[in-house]
Coordinates of C-alpha atoms and ligand atoms in Angstrom, one line a residue:
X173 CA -11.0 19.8 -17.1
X174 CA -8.2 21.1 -15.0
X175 CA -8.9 21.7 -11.5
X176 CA -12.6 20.7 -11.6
X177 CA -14.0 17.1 -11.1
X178 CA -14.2 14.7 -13.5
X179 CA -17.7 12.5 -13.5
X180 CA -15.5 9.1 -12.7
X181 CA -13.5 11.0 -10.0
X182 CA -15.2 10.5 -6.6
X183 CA -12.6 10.9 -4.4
X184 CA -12.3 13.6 -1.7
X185 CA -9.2 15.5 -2.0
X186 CA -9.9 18.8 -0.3
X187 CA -6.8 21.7 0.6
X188 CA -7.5 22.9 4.2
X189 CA -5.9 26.7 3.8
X190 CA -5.5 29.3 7.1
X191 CA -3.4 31.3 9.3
X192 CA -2.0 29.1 11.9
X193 CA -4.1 29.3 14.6
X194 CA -7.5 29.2 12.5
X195 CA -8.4 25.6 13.4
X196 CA -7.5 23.6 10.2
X197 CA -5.8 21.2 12.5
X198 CA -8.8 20.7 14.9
X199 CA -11.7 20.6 12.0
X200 CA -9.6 18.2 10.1
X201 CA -9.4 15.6 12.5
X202 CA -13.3 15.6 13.0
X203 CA -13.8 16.0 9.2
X204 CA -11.3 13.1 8.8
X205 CA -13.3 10.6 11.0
X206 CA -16.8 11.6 9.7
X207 CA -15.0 10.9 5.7
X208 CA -13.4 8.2 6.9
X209 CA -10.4 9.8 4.7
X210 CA -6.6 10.5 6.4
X211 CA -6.1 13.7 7.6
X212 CA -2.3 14.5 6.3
X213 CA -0.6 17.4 8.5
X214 CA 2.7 18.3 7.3
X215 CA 3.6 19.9 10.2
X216 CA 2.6 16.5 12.3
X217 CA 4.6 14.3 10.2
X218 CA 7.7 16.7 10.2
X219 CA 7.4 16.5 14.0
X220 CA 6.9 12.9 14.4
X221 CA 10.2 12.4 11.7
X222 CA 11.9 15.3 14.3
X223 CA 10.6 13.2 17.9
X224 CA 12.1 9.8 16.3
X225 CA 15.6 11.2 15.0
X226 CA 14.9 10.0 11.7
X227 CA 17.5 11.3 8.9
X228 CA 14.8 13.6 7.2
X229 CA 13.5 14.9 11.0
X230 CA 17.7 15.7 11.8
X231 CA 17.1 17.7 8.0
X232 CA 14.1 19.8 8.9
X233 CA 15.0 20.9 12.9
X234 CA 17.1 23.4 12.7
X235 CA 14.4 25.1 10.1
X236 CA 11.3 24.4 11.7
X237 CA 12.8 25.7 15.4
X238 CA 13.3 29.2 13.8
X239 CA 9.5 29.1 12.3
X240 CA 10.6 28.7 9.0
X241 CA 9.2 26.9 6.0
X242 CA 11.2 23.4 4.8
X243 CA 12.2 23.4 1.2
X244 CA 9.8 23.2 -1.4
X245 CA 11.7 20.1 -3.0
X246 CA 11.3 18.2 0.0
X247 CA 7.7 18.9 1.2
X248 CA 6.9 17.8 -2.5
X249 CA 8.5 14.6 -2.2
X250 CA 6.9 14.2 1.1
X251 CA 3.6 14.6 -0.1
X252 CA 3.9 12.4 -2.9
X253 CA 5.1 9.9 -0.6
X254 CA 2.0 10.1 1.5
X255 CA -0.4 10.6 -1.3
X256 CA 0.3 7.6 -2.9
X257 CA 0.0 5.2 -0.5
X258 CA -3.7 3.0 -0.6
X259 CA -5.6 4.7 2.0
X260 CA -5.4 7.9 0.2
X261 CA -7.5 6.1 -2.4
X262 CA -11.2 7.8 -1.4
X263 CA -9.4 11.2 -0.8
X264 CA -7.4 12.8 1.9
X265 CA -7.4 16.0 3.5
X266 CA -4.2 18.1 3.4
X267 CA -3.5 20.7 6.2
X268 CA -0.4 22.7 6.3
X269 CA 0.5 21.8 1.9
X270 CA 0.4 23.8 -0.2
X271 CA 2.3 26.9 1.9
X272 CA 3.5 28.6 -1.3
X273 CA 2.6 28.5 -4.9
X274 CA 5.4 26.8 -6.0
X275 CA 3.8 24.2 -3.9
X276 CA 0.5 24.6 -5.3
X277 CA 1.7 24.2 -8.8
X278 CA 3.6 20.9 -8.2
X279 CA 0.9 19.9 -6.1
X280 CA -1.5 20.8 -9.7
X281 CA 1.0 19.2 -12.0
X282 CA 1.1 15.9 -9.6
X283 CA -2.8 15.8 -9.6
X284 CA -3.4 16.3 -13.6
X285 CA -0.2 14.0 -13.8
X286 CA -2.3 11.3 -11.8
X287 CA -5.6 12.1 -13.8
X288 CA -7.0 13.5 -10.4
X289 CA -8.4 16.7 -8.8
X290 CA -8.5 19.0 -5.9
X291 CA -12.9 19.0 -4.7
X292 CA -12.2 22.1 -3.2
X293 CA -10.3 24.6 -0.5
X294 CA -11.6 25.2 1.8
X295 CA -10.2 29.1 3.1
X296 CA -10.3 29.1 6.8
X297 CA -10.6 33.2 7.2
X298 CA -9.7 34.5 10.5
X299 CA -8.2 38.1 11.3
X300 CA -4.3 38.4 12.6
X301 CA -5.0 39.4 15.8
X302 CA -7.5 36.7 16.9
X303 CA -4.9 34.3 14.9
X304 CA -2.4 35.4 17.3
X305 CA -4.7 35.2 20.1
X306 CA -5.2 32.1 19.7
X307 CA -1.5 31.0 19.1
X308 CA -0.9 32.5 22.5
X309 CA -3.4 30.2 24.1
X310 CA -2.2 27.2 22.0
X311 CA 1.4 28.3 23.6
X312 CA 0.1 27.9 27.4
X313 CA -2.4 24.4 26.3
X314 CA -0.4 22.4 23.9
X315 CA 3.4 23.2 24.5
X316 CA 4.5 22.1 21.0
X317 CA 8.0 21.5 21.3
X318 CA 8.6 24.2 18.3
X319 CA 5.9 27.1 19.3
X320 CA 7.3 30.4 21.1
X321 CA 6.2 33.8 20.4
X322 CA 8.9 34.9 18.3
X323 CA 8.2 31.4 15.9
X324 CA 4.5 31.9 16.0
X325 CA 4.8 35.8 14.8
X326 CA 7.1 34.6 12.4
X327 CA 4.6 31.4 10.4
X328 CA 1.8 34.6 10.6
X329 CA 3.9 37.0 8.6
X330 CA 5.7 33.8 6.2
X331 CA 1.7 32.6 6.1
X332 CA 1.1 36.7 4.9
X333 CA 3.9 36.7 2.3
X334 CA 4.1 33.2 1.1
X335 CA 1.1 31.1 2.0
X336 CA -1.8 33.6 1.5
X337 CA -1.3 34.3 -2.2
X338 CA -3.0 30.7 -2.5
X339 CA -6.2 32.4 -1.8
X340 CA -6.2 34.0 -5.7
X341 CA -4.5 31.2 -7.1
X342 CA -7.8 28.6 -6.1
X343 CA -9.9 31.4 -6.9
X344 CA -8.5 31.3 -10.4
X345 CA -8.9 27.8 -10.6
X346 CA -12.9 28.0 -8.8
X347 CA -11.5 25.6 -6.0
X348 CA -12.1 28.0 -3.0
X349 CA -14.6 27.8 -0.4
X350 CA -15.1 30.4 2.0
X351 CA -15.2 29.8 5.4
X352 CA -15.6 32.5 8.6
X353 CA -13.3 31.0 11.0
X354 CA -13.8 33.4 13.8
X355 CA -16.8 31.8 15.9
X356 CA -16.6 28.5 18.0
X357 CA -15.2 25.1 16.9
X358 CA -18.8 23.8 16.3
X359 CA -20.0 26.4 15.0
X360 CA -17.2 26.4 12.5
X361 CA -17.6 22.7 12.2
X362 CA -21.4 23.4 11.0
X363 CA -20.6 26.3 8.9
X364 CA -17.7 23.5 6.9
X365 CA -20.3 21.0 6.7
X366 CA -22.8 23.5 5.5
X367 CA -19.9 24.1 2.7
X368 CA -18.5 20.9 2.1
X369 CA -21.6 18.5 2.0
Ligands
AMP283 P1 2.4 23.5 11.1 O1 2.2 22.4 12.1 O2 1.6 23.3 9.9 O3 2.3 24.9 11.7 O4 3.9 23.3 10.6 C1 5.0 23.4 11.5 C2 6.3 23.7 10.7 O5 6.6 22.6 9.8 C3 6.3 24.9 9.9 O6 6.6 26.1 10.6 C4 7.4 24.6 8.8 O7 8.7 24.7 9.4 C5 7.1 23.1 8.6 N1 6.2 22.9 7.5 C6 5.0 22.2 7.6 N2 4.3 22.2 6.4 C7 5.2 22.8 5.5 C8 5.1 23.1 4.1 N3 4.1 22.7 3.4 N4 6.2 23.7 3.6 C9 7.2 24.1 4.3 N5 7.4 23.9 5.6 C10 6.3 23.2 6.2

């Protein structure tokens, strides 16, 4: 059946979905180790492309600077790319794709295509303001080379208008999995594990 898992498919293929700032990025990398399954961050591997000068990180600057989202077209490709490769065989987390639902559809039609399915999404749920909070720390701590306040307001309200209307679209599809993001990293950690496991 669409969207559910099948008794032969396994594999972990889990949809981290959040405002940025709501720890995907940080709970993936531990989730990835403890799964022993690649944790695939668009926005890393855009970065990386960006840092090298590669011909697809001279296409995507000048957007991702201003806080924009890439193409749809291309972030599909990407992903497809990256999803196919062998150690995406036992699963694979995804942070930062799907951001719209033309992205989630492709990302549907690829899976069904491939005779394979989501396990869940996980919906990291954290409030605007403490999303921005936290952006503003990240600012000071991390110095990513495209965060500034003006880019980070403007991924919270693309996230609003674009990104969050994923939430419905899982829950159609009995994919999503709640999770309170506003408490500690480990106590977040423990409340995915509690959700995931
Ligand atoms: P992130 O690290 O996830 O906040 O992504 C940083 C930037 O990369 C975003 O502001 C976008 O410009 C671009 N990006 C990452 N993932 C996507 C995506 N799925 N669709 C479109 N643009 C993306």
């Amino acid at each position: 059946m669409r969207g559910k898992m099948t008794q032969n498919d396994k594999s972990l293929r889990i949809v981290f979905l959040g405002l940025p700032g709501a720890g995907k990025g940080t709970q993936a990398k531990t989730f990835s180790d403890l799964k022993q399954i690649p944790h695939i961050s668009t926005g890393d591997m855009l970065r990386a492309a960006v840092a090298s000068g590669t011909t697809l990180g001279d296409r995507v600057k000048d957007v991702m600077d201003s806080g924009s989202l890439v193409s749809d077209e291309l972030m599909i490709e990407i992903i497809e790319a990256r999803v196919s490769k062998a150690d995406c065989e036992a699963g694979y987390i995804l942070d930062g794709f799907p951001r719209t639902v033309p992205q989630a559809k492709a990302l549907d039609a690829m899976l069904e295509g491939r005779g394979e399915s989501l396990r869940g999404v996980v919906f990291f749920d954290l409030s605007e303001e403490e999303a921005l909070r936290r952006l503003a720390i990240r600012r000071e701590s991390e110095s990513r080379v495209d965060d500034n306040e003006e880019t980070q307001r403007k991924r919270v309200q693309i996230y609003r208008e674009q990104t969050a209307p994923l939430i419905d679209h899982y829950q159609s599809l009995g994919l999503l999995l709640h999770v309170n993001a506003e408490a500690s990293i480990d106590e977040v950690q423990a409340r995915l594990a509690n959700t995931l496991l």
